[in-house]
PDB file of C-alpha atoms and ligand atoms in Angstrom:
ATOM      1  CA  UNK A1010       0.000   0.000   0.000  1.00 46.00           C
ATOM      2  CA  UNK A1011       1.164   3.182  -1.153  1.00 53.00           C
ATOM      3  CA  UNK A1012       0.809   6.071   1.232  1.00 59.00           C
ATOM      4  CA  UNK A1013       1.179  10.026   0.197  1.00 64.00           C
ATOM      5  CA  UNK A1014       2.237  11.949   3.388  1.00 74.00           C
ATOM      6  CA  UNK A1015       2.179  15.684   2.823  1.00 76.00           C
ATOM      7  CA  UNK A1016       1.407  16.882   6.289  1.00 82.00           C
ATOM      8  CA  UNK A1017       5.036  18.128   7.222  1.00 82.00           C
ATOM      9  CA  UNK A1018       6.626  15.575   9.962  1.00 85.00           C
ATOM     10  CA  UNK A1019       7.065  16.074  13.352  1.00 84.00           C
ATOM     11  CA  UNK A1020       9.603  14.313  15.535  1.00 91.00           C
ATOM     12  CA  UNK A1021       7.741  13.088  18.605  1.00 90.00           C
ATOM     13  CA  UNK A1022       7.773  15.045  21.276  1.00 86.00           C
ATOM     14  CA  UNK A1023       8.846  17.771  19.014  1.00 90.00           C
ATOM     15  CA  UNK A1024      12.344  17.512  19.608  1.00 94.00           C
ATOM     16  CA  UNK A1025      15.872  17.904  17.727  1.00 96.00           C
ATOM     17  CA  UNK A1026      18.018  15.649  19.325  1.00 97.00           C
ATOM     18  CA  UNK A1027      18.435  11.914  19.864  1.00 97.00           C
ATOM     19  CA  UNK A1028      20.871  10.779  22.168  1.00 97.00           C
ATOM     20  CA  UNK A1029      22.873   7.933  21.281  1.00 98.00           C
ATOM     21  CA  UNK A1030      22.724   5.557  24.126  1.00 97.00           C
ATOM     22  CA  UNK A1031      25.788   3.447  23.379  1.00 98.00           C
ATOM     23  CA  UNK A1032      26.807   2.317  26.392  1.00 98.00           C
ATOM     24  CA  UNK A1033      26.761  -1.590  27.768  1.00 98.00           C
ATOM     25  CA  UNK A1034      24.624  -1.265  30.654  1.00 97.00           C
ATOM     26  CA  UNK A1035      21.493   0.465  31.449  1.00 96.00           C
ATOM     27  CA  UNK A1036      23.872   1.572  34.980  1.00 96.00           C
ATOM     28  CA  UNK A1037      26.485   3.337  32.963  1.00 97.00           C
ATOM     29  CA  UNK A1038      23.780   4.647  30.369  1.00 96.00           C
ATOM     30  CA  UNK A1039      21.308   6.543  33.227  1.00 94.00           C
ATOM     31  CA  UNK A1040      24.383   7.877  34.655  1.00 95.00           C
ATOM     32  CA  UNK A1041      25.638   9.313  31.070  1.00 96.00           C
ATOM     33  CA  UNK A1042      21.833  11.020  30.595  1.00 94.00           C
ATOM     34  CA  UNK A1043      21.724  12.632  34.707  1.00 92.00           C
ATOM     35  CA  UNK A1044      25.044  14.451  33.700  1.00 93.00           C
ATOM     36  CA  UNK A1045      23.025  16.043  30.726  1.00 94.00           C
ATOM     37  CA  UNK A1046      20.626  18.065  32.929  1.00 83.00           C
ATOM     38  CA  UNK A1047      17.310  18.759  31.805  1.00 81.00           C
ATOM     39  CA  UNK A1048      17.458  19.578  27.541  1.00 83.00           C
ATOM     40  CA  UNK A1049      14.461  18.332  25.635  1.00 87.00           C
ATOM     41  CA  UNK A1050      16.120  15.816  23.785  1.00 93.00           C
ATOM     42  CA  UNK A1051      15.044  11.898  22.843  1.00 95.00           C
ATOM     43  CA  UNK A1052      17.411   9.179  23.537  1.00 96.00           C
ATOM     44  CA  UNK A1053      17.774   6.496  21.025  1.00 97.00           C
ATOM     45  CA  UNK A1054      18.707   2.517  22.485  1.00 98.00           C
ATOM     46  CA  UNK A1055      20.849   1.021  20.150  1.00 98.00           C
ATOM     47  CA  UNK A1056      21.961  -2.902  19.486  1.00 98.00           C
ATOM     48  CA  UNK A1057      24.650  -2.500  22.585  1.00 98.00           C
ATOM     49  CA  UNK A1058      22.450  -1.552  25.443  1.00 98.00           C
ATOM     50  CA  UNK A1059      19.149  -3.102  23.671  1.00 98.00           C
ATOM     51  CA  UNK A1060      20.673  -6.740  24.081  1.00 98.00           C
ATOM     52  CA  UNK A1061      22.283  -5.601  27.600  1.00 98.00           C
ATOM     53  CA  UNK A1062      19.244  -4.260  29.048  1.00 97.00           C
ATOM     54  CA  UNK A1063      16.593  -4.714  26.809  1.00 95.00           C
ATOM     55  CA  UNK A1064      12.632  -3.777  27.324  1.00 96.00           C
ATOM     56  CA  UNK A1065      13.014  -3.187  31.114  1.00 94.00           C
ATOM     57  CA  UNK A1066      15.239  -0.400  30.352  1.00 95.00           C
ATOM     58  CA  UNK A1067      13.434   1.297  27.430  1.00 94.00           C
ATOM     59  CA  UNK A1068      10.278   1.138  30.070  1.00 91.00           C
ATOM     60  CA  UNK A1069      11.917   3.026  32.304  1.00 90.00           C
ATOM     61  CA  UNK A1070      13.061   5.900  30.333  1.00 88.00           C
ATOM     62  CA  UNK A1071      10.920   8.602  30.230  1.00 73.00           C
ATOM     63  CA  UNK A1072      12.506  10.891  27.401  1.00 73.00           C
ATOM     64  CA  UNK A1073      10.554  13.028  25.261  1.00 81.00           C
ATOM     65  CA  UNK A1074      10.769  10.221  22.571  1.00 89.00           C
ATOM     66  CA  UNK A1075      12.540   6.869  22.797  1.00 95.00           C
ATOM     67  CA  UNK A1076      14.269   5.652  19.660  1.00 97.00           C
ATOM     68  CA  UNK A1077      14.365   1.758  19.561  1.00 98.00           C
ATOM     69  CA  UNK A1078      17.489   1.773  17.084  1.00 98.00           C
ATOM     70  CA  UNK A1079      17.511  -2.301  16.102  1.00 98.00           C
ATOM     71  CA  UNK A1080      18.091  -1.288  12.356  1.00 98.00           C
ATOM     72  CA  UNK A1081      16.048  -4.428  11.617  1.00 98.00           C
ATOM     73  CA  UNK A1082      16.541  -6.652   8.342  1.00 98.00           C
ATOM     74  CA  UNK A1083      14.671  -9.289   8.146  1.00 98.00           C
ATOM     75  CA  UNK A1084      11.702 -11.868   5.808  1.00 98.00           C
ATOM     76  CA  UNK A1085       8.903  -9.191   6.193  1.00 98.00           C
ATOM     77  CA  UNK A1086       7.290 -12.099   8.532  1.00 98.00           C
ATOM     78  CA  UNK A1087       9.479 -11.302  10.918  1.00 98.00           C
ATOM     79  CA  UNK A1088       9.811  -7.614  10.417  1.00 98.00           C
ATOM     80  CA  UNK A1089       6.029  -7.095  11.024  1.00 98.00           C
ATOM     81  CA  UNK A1090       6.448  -8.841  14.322  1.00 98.00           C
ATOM     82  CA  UNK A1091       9.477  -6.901  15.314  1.00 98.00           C
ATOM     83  CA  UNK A1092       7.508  -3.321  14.620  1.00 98.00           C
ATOM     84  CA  UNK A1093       4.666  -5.110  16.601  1.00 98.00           C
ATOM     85  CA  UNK A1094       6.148  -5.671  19.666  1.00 98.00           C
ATOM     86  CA  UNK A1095       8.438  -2.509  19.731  1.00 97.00           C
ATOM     87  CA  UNK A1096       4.825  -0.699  19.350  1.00 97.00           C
ATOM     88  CA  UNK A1097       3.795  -2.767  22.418  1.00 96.00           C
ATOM     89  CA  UNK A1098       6.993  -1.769  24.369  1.00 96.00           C
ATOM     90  CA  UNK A1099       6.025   1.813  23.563  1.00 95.00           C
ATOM     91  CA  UNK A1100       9.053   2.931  21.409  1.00 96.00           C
ATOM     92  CA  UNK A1101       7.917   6.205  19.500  1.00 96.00           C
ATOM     93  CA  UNK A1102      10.631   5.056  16.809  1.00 97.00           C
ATOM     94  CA  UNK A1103      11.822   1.997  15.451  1.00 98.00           C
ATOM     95  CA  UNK A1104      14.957   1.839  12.263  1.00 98.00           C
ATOM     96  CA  UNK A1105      14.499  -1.018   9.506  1.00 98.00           C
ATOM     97  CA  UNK A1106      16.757  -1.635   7.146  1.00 98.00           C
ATOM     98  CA  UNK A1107      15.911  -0.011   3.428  1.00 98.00           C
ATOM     99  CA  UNK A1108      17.933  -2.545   2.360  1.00 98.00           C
ATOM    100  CA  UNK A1109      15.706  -5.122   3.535  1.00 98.00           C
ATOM    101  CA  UNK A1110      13.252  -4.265   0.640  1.00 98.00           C
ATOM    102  CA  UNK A1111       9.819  -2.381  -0.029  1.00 98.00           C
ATOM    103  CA  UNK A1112       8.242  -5.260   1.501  1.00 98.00           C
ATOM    104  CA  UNK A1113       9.638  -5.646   4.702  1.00 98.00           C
ATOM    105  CA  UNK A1114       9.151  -1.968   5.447  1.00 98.00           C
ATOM    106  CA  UNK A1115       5.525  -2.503   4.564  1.00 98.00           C
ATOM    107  CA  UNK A1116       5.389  -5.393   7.278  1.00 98.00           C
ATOM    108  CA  UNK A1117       6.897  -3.269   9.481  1.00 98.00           C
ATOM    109  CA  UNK A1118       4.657  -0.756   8.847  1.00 98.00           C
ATOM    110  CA  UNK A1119       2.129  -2.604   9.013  1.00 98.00           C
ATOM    111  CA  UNK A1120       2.893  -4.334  12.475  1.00 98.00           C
ATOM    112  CA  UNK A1121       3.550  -0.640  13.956  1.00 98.00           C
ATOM    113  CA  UNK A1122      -0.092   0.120  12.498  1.00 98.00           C
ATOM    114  CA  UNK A1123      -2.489   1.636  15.374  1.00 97.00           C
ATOM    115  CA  UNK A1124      -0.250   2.596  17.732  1.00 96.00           C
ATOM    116  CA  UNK A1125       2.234   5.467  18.044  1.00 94.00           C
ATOM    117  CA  UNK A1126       5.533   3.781  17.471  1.00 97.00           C
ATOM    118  CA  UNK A1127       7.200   5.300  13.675  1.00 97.00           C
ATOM    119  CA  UNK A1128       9.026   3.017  11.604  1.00 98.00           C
ATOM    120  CA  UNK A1129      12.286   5.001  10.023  1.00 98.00           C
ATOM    121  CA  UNK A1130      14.156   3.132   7.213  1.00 98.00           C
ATOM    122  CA  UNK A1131      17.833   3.215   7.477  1.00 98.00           C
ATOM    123  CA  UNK A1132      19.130   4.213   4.042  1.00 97.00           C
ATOM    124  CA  UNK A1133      22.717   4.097   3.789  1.00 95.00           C
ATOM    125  CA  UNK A1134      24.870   3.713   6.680  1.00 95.00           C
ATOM    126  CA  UNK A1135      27.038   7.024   7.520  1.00 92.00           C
ATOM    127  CA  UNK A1136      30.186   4.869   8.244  1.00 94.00           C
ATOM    128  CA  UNK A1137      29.956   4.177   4.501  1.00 93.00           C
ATOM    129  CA  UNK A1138      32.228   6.551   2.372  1.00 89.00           C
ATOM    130  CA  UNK A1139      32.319   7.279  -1.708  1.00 89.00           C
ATOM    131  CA  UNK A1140      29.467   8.080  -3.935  1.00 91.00           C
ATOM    132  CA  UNK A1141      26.250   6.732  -2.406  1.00 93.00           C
ATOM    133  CA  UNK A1142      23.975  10.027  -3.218  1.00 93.00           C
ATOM    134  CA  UNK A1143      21.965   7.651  -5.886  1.00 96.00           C
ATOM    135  CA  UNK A1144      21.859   4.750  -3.479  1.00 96.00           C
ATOM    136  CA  UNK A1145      20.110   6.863  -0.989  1.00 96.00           C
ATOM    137  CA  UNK A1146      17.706   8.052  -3.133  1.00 97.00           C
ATOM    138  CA  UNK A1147      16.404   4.941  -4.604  1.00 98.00           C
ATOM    139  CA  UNK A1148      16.105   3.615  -1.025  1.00 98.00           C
ATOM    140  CA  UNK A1149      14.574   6.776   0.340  1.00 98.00           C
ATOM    141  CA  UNK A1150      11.701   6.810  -2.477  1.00 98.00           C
ATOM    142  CA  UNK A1151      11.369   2.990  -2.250  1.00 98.00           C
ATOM    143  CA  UNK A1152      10.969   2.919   1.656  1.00 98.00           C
ATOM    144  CA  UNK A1153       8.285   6.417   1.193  1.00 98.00           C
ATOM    145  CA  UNK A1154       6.409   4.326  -1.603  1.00 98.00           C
ATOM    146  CA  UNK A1155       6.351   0.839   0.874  1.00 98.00           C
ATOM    147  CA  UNK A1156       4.994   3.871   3.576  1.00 98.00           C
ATOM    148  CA  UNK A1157       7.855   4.914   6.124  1.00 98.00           C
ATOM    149  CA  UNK A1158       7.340   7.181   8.491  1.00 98.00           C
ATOM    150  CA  UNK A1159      10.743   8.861   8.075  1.00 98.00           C
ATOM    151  CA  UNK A1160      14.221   8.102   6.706  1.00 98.00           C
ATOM    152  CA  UNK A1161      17.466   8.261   8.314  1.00 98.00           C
ATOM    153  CA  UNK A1162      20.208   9.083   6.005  1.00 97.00           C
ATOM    154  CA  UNK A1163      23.731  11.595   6.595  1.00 96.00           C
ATOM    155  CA  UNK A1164      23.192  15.179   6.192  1.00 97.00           C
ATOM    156  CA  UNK A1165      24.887  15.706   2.759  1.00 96.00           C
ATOM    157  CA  UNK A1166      22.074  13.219   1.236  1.00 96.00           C
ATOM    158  CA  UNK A1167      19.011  14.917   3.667  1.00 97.00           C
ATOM    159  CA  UNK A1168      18.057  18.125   1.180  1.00 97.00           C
ATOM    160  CA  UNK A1169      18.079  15.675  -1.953  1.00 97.00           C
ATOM    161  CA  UNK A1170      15.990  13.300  -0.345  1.00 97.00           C
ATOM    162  CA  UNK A1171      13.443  15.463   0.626  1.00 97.00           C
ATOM    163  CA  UNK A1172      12.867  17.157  -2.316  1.00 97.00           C
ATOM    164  CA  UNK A1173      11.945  13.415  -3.318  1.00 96.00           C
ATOM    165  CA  UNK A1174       9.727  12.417  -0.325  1.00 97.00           C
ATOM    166  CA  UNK A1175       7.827  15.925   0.388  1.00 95.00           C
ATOM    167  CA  UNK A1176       7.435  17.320   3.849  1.00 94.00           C
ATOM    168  CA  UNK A1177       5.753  14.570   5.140  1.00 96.00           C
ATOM    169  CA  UNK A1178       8.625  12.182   5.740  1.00 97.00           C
ATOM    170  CA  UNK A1179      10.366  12.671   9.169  1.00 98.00           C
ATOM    171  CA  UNK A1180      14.503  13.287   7.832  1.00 98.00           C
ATOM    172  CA  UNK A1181      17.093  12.043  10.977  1.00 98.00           C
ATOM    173  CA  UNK A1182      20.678  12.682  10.445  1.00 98.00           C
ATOM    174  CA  UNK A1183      23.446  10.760  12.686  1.00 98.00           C
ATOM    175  CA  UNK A1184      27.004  11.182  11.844  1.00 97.00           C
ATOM    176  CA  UNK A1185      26.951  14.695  13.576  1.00 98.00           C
ATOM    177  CA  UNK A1186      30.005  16.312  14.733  1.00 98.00           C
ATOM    178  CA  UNK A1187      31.456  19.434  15.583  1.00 97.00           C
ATOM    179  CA  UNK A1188      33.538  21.486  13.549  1.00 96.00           C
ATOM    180  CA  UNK A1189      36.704  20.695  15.079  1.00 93.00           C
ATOM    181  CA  UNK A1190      35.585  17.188  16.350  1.00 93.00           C
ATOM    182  CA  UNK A1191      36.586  14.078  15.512  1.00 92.00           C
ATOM    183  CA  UNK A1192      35.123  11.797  12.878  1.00 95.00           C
ATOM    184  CA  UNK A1193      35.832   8.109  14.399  1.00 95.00           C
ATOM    185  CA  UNK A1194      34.568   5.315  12.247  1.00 95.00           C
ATOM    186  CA  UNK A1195      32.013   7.199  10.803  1.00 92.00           C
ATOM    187  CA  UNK A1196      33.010   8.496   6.879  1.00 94.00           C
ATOM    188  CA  UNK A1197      29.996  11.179   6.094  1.00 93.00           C
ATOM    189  CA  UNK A1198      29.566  13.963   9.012  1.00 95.00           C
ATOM    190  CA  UNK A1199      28.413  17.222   9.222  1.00 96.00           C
ATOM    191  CA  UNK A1200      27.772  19.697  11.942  1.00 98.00           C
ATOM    192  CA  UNK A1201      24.472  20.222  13.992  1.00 98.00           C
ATOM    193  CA  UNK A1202      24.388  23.681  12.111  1.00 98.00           C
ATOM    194  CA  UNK A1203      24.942  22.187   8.867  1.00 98.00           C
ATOM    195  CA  UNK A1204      22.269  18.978   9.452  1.00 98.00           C
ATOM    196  CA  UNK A1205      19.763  21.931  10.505  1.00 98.00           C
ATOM    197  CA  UNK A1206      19.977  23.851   6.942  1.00 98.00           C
ATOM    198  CA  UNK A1207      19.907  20.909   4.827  1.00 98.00           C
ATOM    199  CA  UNK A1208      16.245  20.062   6.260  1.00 97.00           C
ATOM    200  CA  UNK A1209      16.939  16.933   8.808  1.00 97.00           C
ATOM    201  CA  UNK A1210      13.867  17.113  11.194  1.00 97.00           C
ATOM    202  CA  UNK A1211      16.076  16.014  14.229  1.00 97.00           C
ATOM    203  CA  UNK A1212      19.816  14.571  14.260  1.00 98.00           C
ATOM    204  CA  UNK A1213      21.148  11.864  16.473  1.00 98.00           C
ATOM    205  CA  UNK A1214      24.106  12.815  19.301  1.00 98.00           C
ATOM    206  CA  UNK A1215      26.589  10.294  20.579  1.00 98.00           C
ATOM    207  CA  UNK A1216      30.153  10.340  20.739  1.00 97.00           C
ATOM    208  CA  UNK A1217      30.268  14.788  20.075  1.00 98.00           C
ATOM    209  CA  UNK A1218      28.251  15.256  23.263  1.00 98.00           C
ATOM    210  CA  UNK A1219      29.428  12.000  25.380  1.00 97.00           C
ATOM    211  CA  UNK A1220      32.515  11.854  24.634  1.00 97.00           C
ATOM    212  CA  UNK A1221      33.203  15.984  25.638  1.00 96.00           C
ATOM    213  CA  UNK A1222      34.577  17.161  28.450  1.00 96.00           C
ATOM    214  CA  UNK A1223      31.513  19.286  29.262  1.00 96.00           C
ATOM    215  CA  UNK A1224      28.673  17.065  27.792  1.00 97.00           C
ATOM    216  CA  UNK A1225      25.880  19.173  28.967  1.00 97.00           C
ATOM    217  CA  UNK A1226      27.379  22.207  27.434  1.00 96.00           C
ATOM    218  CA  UNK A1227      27.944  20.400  24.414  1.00 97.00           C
ATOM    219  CA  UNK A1228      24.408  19.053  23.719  1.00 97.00           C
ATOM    220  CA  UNK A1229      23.151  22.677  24.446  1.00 97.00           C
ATOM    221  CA  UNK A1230      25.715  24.152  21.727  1.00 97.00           C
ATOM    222  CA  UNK A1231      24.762  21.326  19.148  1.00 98.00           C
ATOM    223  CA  UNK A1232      20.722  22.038  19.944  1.00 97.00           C
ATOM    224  CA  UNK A1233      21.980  25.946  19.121  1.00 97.00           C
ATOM    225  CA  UNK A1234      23.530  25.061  16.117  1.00 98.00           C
ATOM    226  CA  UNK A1235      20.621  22.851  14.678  1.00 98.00           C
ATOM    227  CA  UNK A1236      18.384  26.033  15.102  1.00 97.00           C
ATOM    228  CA  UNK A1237      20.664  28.063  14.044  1.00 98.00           C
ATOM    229  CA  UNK A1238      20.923  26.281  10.672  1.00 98.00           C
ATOM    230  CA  UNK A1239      17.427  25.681  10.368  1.00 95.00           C
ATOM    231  CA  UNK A1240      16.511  30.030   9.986  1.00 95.00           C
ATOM    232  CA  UNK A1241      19.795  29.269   7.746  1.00 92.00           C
ATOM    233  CA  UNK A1242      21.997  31.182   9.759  1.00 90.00           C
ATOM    234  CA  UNK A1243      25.232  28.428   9.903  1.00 87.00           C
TER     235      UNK A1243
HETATM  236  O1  C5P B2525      28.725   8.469  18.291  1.00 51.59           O
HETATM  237  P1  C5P B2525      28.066   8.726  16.968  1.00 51.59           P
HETATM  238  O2  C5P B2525      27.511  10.121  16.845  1.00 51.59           O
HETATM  239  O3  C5P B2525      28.927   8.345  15.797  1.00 51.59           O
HETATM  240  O4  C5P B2525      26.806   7.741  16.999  1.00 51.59           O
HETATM  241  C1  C5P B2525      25.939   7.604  15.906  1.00 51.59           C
HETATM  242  C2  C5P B2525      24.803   6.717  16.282  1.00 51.59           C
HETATM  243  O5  C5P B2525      23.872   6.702  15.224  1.00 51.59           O
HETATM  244  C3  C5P B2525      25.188   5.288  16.590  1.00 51.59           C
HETATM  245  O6  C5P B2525      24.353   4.839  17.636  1.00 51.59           O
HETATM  246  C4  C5P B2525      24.869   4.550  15.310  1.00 51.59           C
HETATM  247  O7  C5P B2525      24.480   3.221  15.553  1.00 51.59           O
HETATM  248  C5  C5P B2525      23.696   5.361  14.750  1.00 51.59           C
HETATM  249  N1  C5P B2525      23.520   5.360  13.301  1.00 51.59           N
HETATM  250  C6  C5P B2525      24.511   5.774  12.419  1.00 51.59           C
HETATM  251  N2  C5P B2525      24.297   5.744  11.075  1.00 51.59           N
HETATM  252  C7  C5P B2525      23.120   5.342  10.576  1.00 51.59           C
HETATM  253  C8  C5P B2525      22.094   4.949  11.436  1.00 51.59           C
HETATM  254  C9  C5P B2525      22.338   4.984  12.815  1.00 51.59           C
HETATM  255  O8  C5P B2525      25.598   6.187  12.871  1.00 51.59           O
HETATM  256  N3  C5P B2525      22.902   5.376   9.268  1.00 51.59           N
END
């Protein structure tokens, strides 16, 4: 089933930040968020912590929005039942792999259907490097067609693929880092300013806010910068 979204997206809970929880126990990853104070931000659960900790933890964090990251890939069968019981866990988002094919973004749709939990399709990974712009695009206007919520793509491919989605798609860029920060294994980064111009609806934090000395003052500069670059001011 084809769906036409045109109403423009809205991350839930309105905000412009994910936190990348990529830490090996739910102990170590609580800690990490009370040193962040009190920003409006999401927090996203990745593989790591998800198979450490797992549902009890995702219950017990009450973020604005909490981002299941399992990047799923998978026979649609068992795609639909992934989005079905991340819906039941109450995960506002939940990544699939584009990769995985129109169809198993439609199951995964499909199992997310009636409740509140968005299904994002992961187009290509930023630790990839060379040309992937076309890539991107194909998978962005495949996984749109099969009825994602939203995409998640670097920032360099976020204003081309939303000129091919429309509003209605929810853009989330990871890869972010400072200007003077560095890149780690990831190959395609931009700044917070930079992901805020090119359109991305909300970006994902880890290692440039975790990993500084100051982490609260960091996440408050890269939540500046995103606005910043979203009036275009970078
Ligand atoms: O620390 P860093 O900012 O590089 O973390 C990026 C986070 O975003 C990681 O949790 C990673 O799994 C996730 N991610 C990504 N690229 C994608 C999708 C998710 O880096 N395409």
């Amino acid at each position: 089933m084809t769906t036409i979204r045109t109403r423009p997206a809205r991350p839930p809970g309105g905000v412009r930040a994910f936190l990348a929880l990529d830490f090996p126990t739910s102990r170590e990853a609580l800690a990490q968020l009370r040193r962040l104070g009190g920003a409006r931000c999401g927090v996203k659960v990745g593989l790591e912590l998800f198979t450490a900790a797992g549902p009890p933890l995702v219950r017990r964090l009450k973020a604005d929005g909490v981002f299941l990251d399992l990047k799923v890939h998978d026979i649609p069968h068992t795609m639909e039942g992934a989005a079905r019981s991340a819906a039941e866990l109450g995960a506002d988002l939940l990544t699939v792999h584009a990769t995985a094919g129109p169809r198993g973004v439609a199951a995964a749709v499909a199992g997310a259907r009636g409740s509140g939990t968005q299904i994002l399709a992961v187009t290509v990974l930023t630790s990839e490097g060379g040309d992937v712009a076309g890539r991107v695009l194909r998978l962005a206007r495949e996984s749109a067609a099969a009825g994602a919520h939203g995409l998640v793509m670097s920032v360099e491919a976020a204003r081309a693929a939303r000129r091919a989605v429309g509003p209605g798609l929810l853009l989330v860029t990871p890869g972010i880092r400072f200007a003077d920060g560095v890149a780690h294994d990831q190959a395609r980064v931009a700044t917070p300013g930079v992901a805020g111009r090119e359109g991305a609806d909300a970006m994902v934090l880890g290692r440039a806010v975790f990993g500084a000395a100051d982490p609260a003052a960091a996440l408050a500069r890269a939540l500046a910068q995103f606005r910043s670059g979203r009036r275009g001011r970078v």
